[in-house]
Amino acid sequence: MDVNTDLAMWSNQLIISAMVVYAVAMIFYAFDLFGGRELKQTEAGATSAAKPSNVRRTNRKATTALLDPPQTDVSAEISAGSGKEKPRRGARIGTSLLVLAALLHVAAVLTRALSVMRVPWGNMMEYVLTATVITVIVFLIVNVKKDIRYLGTIVAGGVLLCLGLAITVFYTPAAKLIPALDSYWIAIHVPIAILSTSLLYISAILAVFQILKNTQETKNPKWLRFMRRMPASIDLERFSYTIAAVGFITWTFTLIAGAIWAEVAWSRYWGWDSKEIWTFVVWVIYAAYLHARATRGWGPTKVAVLNLIGIATVIFNFTVVNMYFNGLHSYSGLG
Amino acid sequence: MAKKTADKKADNSKQVGSHKSGVTQPQLGFIGMCRWAWRQLTTMRVALILLLVLALAAIPGSLLPQRIQDPGRVTTFLEANGAWGQFLDTIQMFDVYSSIWFSAIYLLLMISLIGCVIPRSAQHWKAMRSAPPKAPRRLGRMPGYESFTSATGSAESREVADQGFLDTAQARLKKLGYRTVRHDDHVAAERGYLRETGNLVFHIALLVATLTMAIGSLFGYQGQRILVEGETFTNSLVAYDSFEPGSYYDANNLPDFRLKLDSFESTFDDQAPGSQFGQPRTFDAKVTATADGKSEKHTLRVNEPVRVGGTGVYLTGNGYAPEVTVKDAKGQVVQSGPQVFIPDGGDPGYTSEGVIKVPDSAGTQMGFVGVFLPTATQNENGELVSSFAELRNPYLVMSGYTGDLGLDNGTPQSVYTIDAENMTEMTDATGNPLLIQLAEGETQKLPDGGSVTFDGVKRYIAVDISQDPTQGLMLVSAIAVLLGLGLSLFIPRRRMWVRIKDGQAEVAALARGEDQMVERAAKDLAKDLADEPDDDPDDDSEERI
């Protein structure tokens, strides 16, 4: 039925190619994350103070490269290394490879879309395919403003895992939409849902790093030595929050757009369908997360745990609810 | 108030010898208790717990069948689970979203919200009408702080130069959207009032949305109807197969309209491999809607409801209605026309089940129970199955019964099942149960001399017809929720002060709430106001020390 099977096959090939490049990117990022050279136990302040002539240059570097202006460990570490060794070669190669993988990935999404001449998010496989590419693009865009390359390992690894699932467990042959999905609302509701998922995912990784960094700052166990080069946990927390806040707004939009679509398709905007229930649960959890930050007695680590519970419900909503729960959103495409 | 409580406590502590520790409670009194409860409820901490409990309480509704979705599945679950099912039913686990406990949680949350929104609105109202506060004595303690020497003016005109500097600063801040007020030696400025406005709008809109949801279910209605091709639906109570009005809906006042199903067409995928094979691709119902004497043709689709007379008509299902003619022993036609067969939801091949009731035959009543296969094929086990949803090899397989259909004893029964308790199964010449197997156009003789003919197949659609007068309000509150949220999360609320004394200028910024740009704001303004514009932005950072 008007499906270009050649293009669909190309798309599958491109997914595999992208996966290979993602795998290599992940390895380079991992070298950057774990294999960074050890620093002597010099305090950040001491380093800058010892080389006053260097301060200005390092600050410039820091402001472009960091979450927040100076005075964190990282600025000191970068300043210590700048000029002598090539800084963070692993991260540079990782990012270049990630860009290459993203190009292949975008091509895979486009060929898939062209093979069926419709939006590329009509079933679980396509949703994952698009959500992962959006995650990578969001990650790369954020990196232009703030250096979060230390997340690269997890981003590339996560994308690799998801694409692996997409071409196996979630695999669905290219085909036209079912009538229930054939609406212009699919071009509004679903991409924003995808964007939300990507944002909340990145926020959650930051929350994990925040917890690790916090442990390193307070207890400093040996196995967390690699975290020394991370920004301070308070900065990680703030950034994680900002992204989650954007994600919360887009999720709210997803929910509202979904309700409007539900009225068009099923005669009511809200009917406590299992997907609606879990979208609501996710929304309430993130609402709680935003409030928790302003609540006495909720330390940053506890708040970060709430963020992680949030992403767990997002993932549950996508996987278990789609595949095992009875409901009107049975669009997984899995027979 | 806090002091009073402390005094009471002190009093009580003297009596501790004779009483045990809990004595402070009765002394609080009823009003005191209420006040305590109110204050607890409106704290962020309790609101947060309520939010988390709300999320948790919503989950069982996705794990257990719910009456609002599928009462049939609830009944099945209850039958299968005995006492456990009964227990779950007692604690309203099959009506989670209208249960006492779920309602209690969201009502508490709403009260907590009201208790938070009202004082904050009052506070914000005041803040919006008051001038930005004066500069604190030590600006250096602010999160954003810059100081530099303003080079303009000689010592004689220092005063004039300083005032000029403040003029510039004030103009600059105004241009940046700050509300400013001028003092002798400094300018005080504040911006981002919209942040709190957004916050309040968001929370109020949430309250309105929740109320709207509750009200909508009271004043609207929802009904279902099956329409076979050629049939006309007239909007009146008797025309519905099922009808669920809200508590305050006047069902005698249904909007007047008619809807005729002219034809229904569907296409299914016969190209795609794997799980996509046989999936539906289009459902098009051609209908004619008549209201106020005007007829209009529409194509009703899954995502394209027909809106007529203030109601929406939504396509929710479709299936096949085989046309069967039954003749009795005398050759009289006792039954003819399309019979709605219900497709098995899980089968992409649309294998459908249905019955034919023949109450008016000459001898005894007859009933037929059967399966309709749109594309009959033999599977590897030799069983007849439908391999595709379109009509490629329509086939009807039925068994027949004679006896009492039980239509006259008054108990309501489904039109899609036959109660065969008082009936006997028809048998063939060898005494085995009679199997009626018909391709389109075929006729089979019945043992008593009558016959069954499979004339053809008609399509039917299932539609939801519903009215919810509050949808417009819901949409407005939803948009307000989104706008308010955007403002409350991304408008930075910030105070700034610019002070000058003897040419020594200070710029300070204080964030109120989340504001990552607060240091930057002070730095940028300082750079702007410094007399010699500096090309290298990094030079500023050195002055911070």
mmCIF file of C-alpha atoms in Angstrom, chain A residues 271-272 277, chain B residues 58-74 92-98:
data_model
loop_
_atom_site.group_PDB
_atom_site.id
_atom_site.type_symbol
_atom_site.label_atom_id
_atom_site.label_comp_id
_atom_site.label_asym_id
_atom_site.label_seq_id
_atom_site.Cartn_x
_atom_site.Cartn_y
_atom_site.Cartn_z
ATOM 1 C CA GLY A 271 -11.554 9.099 30.438
ATOM 2 C CA TRP A 272 -8.905 7.604 32.719
ATOM 3 C CA ILE A 277 -3.591 7.686 33.962
ATOM 4 C CA ALA B 58 -4.060 7.043 40.557
ATOM 5 C CA ILE B 59 -2.069 3.917 39.737
ATOM 6 C CA PRO B 60 -4.507 1.110 40.785
ATOM 7 C CA GLY B 61 -6.956 2.360 38.167
ATOM 8 C CA SER B 62 -4.521 1.325 35.465
ATOM 9 C CA LEU B 63 -3.907 -2.107 36.972
ATOM 10 C CA LEU B 64 -7.495 -3.132 37.677
ATOM 11 C CA PRO B 65 -10.473 -2.937 35.290
ATOM 12 C CA GLN B 66 -12.576 0.172 35.880
ATOM 13 C CA ARG B 67 -16.361 0.445 35.640
ATOM 14 C CA ILE B 68 -16.155 3.767 33.803
ATOM 15 C CA GLN B 69 -14.270 2.034 31.014
ATOM 16 C CA ASP B 70 -15.496 -1.510 30.835
ATOM 17 C CA PRO B 71 -18.102 -2.734 33.313
ATOM 18 C CA GLY B 72 -18.022 -6.115 31.604
ATOM 19 C CA ARG B 73 -14.394 -6.694 32.502
ATOM 20 C CA VAL B 74 -15.110 -5.727 36.097
ATOM 21 C CA GLN B 92 -13.793 0.989 45.514
ATOM 22 C CA MET B 93 -10.869 -0.341 43.541
ATOM 23 C CA PHE B 94 -13.046 -0.639 40.427
ATOM 24 C CA ASP B 95 -14.231 2.947 40.703
ATOM 25 C CA VAL B 96 -10.907 4.501 41.675
ATOM 26 C CA TYR B 97 -11.525 7.954 40.233
ATOM 27 C CA SER B 98 -14.871 8.441 41.912
#
